[in-house]
Short mmCIF file of N, CA and C in Angstrom, two decimals:
data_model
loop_
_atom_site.label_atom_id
_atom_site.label_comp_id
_atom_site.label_asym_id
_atom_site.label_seq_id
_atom_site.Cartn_x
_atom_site.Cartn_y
_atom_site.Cartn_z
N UNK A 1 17.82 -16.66 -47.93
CA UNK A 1 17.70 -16.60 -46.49
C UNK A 1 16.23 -16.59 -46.11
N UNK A 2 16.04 -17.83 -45.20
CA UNK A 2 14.20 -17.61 -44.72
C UNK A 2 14.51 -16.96 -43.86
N UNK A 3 14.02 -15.18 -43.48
CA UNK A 3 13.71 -14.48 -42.33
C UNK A 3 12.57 -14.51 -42.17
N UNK A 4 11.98 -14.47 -40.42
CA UNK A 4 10.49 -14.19 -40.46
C UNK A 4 10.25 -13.06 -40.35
N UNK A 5 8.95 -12.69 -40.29
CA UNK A 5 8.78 -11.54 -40.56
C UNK A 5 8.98 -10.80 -39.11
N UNK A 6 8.47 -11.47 -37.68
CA UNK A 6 8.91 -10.75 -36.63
C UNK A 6 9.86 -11.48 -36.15
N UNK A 7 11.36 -10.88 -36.00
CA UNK A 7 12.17 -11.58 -35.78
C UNK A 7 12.34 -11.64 -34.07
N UNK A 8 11.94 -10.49 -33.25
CA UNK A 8 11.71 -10.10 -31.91
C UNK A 8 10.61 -10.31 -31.43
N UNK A 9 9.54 -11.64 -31.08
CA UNK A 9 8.39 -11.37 -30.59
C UNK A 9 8.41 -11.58 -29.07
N UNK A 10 7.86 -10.25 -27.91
CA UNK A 10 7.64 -10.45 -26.95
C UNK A 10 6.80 -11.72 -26.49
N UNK A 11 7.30 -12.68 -25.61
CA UNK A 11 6.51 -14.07 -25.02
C UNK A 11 5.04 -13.38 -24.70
N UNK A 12 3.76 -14.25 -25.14
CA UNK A 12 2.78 -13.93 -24.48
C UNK A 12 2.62 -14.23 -22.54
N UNK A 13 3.33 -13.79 -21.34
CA UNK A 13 3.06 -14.41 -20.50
C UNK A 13 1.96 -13.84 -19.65
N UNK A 14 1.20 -14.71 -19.48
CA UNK A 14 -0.10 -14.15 -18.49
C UNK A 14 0.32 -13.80 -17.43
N UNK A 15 -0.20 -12.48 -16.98
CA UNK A 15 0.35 -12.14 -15.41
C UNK A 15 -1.54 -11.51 -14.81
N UNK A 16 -1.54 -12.17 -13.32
CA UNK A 16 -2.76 -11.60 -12.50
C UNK A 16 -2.38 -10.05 -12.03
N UNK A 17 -3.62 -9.71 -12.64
CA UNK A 17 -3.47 -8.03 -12.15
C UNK A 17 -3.55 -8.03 -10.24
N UNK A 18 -2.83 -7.17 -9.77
CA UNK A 18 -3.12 -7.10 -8.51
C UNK A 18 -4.21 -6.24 -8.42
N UNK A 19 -5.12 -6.46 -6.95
CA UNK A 19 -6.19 -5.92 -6.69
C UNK A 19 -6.04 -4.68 -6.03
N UNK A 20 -6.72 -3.44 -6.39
CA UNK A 20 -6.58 -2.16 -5.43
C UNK A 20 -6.87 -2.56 -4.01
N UNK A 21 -6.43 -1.81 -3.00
CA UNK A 21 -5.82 -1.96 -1.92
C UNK A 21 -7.21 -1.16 -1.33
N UNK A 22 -8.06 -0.27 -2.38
CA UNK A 22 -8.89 0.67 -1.32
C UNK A 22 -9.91 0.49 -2.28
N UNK A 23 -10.89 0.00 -2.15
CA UNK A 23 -11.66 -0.56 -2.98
C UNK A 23 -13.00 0.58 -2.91
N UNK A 24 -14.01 0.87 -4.22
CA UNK A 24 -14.30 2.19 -4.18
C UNK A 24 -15.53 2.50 -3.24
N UNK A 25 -16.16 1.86 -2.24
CA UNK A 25 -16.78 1.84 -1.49
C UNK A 25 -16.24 2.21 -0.17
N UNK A 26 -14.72 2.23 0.16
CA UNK A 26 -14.12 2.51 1.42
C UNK A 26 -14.15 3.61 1.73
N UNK A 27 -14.13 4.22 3.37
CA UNK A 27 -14.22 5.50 3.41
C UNK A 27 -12.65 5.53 3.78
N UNK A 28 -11.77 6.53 3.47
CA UNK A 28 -10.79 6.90 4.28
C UNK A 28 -11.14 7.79 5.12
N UNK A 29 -10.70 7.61 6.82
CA UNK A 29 -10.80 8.29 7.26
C UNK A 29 -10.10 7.47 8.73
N UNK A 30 -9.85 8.52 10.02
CA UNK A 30 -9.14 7.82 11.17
C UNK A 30 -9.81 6.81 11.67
N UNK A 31 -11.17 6.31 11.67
CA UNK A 31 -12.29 5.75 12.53
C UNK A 31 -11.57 4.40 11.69
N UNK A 32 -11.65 4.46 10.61
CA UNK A 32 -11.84 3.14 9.59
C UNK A 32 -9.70 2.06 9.72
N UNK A 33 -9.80 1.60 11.16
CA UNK A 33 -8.96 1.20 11.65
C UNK A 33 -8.41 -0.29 10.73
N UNK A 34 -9.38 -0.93 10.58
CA UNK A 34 -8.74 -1.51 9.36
C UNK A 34 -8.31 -1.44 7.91
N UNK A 35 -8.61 -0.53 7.77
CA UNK A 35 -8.48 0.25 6.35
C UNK A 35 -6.99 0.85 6.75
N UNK A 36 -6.84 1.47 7.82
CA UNK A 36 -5.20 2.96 8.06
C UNK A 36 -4.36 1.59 8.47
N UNK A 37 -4.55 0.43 9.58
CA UNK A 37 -3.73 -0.19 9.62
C UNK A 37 -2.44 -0.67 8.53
N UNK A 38 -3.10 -1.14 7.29
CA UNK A 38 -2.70 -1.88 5.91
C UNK A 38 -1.85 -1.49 5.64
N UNK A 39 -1.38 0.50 5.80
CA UNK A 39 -0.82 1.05 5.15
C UNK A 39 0.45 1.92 6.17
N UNK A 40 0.86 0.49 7.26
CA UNK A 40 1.70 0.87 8.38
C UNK A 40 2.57 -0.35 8.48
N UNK A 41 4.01 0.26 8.45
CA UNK A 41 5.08 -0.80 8.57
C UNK A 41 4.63 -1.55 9.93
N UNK A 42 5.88 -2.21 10.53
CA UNK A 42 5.60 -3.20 11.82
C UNK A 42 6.34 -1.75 12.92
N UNK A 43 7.16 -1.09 12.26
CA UNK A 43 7.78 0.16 13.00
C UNK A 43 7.02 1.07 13.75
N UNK A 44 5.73 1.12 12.81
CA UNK A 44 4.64 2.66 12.85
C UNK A 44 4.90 3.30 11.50
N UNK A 45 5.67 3.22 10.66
CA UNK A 45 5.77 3.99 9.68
C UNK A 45 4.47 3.94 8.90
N UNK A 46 4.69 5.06 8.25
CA UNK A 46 3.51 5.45 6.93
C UNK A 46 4.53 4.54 6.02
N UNK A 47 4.08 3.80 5.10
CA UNK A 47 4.58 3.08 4.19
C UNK A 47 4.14 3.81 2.81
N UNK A 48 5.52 4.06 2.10
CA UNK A 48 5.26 4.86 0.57
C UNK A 48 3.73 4.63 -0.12
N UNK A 49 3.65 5.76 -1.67
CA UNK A 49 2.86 5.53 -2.41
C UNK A 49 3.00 4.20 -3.30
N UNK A 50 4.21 4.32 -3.44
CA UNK A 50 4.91 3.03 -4.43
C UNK A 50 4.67 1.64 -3.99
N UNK A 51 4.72 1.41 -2.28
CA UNK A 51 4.81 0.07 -1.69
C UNK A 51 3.18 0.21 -1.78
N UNK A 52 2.32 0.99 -1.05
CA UNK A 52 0.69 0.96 -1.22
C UNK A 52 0.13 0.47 -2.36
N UNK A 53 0.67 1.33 -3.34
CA UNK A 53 0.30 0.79 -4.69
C UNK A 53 -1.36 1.85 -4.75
N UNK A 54 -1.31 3.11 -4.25
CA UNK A 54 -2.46 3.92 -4.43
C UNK A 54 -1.97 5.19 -5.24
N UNK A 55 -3.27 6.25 -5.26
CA UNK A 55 -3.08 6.90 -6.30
C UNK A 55 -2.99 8.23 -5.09
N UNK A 56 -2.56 9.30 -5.94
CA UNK A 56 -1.98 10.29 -5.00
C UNK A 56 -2.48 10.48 -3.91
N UNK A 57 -4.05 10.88 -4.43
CA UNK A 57 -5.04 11.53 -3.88
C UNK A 57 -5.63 10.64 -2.59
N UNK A 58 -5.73 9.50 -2.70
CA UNK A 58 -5.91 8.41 -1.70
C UNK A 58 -4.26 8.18 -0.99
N UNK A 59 -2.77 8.40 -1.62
CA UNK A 59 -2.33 8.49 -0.01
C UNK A 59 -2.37 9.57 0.60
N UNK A 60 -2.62 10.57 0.23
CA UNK A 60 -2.88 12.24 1.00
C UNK A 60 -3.78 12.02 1.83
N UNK A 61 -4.72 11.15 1.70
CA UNK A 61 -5.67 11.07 2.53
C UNK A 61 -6.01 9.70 3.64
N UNK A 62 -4.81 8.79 3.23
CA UNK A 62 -4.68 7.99 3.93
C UNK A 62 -3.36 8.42 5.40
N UNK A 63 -2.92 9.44 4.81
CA UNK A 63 -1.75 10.16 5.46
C UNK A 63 -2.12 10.84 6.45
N UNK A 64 -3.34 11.97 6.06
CA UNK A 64 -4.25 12.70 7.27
C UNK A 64 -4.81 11.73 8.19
N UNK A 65 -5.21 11.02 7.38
CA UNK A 65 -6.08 9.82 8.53
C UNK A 65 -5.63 9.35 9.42
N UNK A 66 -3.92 8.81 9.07
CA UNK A 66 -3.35 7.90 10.15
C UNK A 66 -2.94 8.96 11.41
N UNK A 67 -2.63 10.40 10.91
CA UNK A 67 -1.96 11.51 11.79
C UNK A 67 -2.97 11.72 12.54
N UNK A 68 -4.33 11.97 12.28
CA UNK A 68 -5.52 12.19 12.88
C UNK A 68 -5.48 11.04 14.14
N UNK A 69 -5.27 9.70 13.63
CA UNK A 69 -5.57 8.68 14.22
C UNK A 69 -4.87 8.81 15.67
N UNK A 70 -2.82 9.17 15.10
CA UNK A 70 -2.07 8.97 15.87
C UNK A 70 -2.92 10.20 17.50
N UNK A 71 -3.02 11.01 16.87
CA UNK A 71 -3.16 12.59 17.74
C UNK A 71 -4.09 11.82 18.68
N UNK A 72 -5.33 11.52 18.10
CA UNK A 72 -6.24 11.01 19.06
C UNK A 72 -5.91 9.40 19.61
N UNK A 73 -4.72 9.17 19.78
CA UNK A 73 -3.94 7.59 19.91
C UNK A 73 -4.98 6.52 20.19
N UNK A 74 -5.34 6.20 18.82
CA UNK A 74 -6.02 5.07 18.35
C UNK A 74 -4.69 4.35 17.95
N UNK A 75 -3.48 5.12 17.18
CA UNK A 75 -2.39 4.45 16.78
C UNK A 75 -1.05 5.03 17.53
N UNK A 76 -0.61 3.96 17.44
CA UNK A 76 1.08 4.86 17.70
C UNK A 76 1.74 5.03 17.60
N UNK A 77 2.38 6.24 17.64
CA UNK A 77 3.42 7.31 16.79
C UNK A 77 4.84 6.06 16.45
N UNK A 78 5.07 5.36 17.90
CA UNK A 78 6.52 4.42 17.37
C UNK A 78 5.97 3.18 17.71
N UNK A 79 6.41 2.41 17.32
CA UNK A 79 6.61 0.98 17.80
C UNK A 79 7.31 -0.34 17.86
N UNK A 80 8.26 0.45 18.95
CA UNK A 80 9.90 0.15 19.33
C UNK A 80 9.47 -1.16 19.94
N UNK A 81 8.85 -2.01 20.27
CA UNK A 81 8.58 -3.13 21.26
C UNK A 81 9.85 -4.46 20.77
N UNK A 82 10.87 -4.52 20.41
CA UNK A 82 11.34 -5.41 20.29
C UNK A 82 11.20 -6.52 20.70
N UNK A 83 10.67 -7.55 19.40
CA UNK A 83 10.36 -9.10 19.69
C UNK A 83 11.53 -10.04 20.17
N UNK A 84 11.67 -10.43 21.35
CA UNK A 84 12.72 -11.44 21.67
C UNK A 84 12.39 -12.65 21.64
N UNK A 85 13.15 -13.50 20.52
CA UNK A 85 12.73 -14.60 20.27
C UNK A 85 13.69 -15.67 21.54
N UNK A 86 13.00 -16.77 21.98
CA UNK A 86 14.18 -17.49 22.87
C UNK A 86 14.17 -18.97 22.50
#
């Protein structure tokens, strides 16, 4: 019997790393409106750590930021505006 020697080899497939989302020069904070936007459904929601793709410590602080933001309504809390398409 010719067996090879790895009978299971995982495919080499190239995959592009995705790029961090908060790159290490960014400040988090409420002011930095394009930065808190990114990390807001079309609803208003805070969008998970998992969908962000950040590390704890940056959504804790992307979290204060947007609440900060909302209080001083730079952002807003809902955003019920239903699009009617015709």
């Amino acid at each position: 019997m010719n067996k090879s020697k790895r009978p299971f080899t995982k495919s080499k497939r190239s995959f592009r790393r995705r790029l961090p989302p908060i790159q290490s020069g960014d400040r988090i904070d409420y002011r930095n409106m394009r930065l808190i936007s990114r990390f807001i459904s079309e609803q208003g929601k805070i969008l998970s750590r998992r969908v962000n793709r950040v590390t704890l410590k940056q959504q804790r602080l992307i979290t204060i930021a947007i609440k900060q933001a909302r209080i001083l309504s730079l952002l807003p809390f809902l955003n019920n505006q239903k699009q009617f398409e015709r």
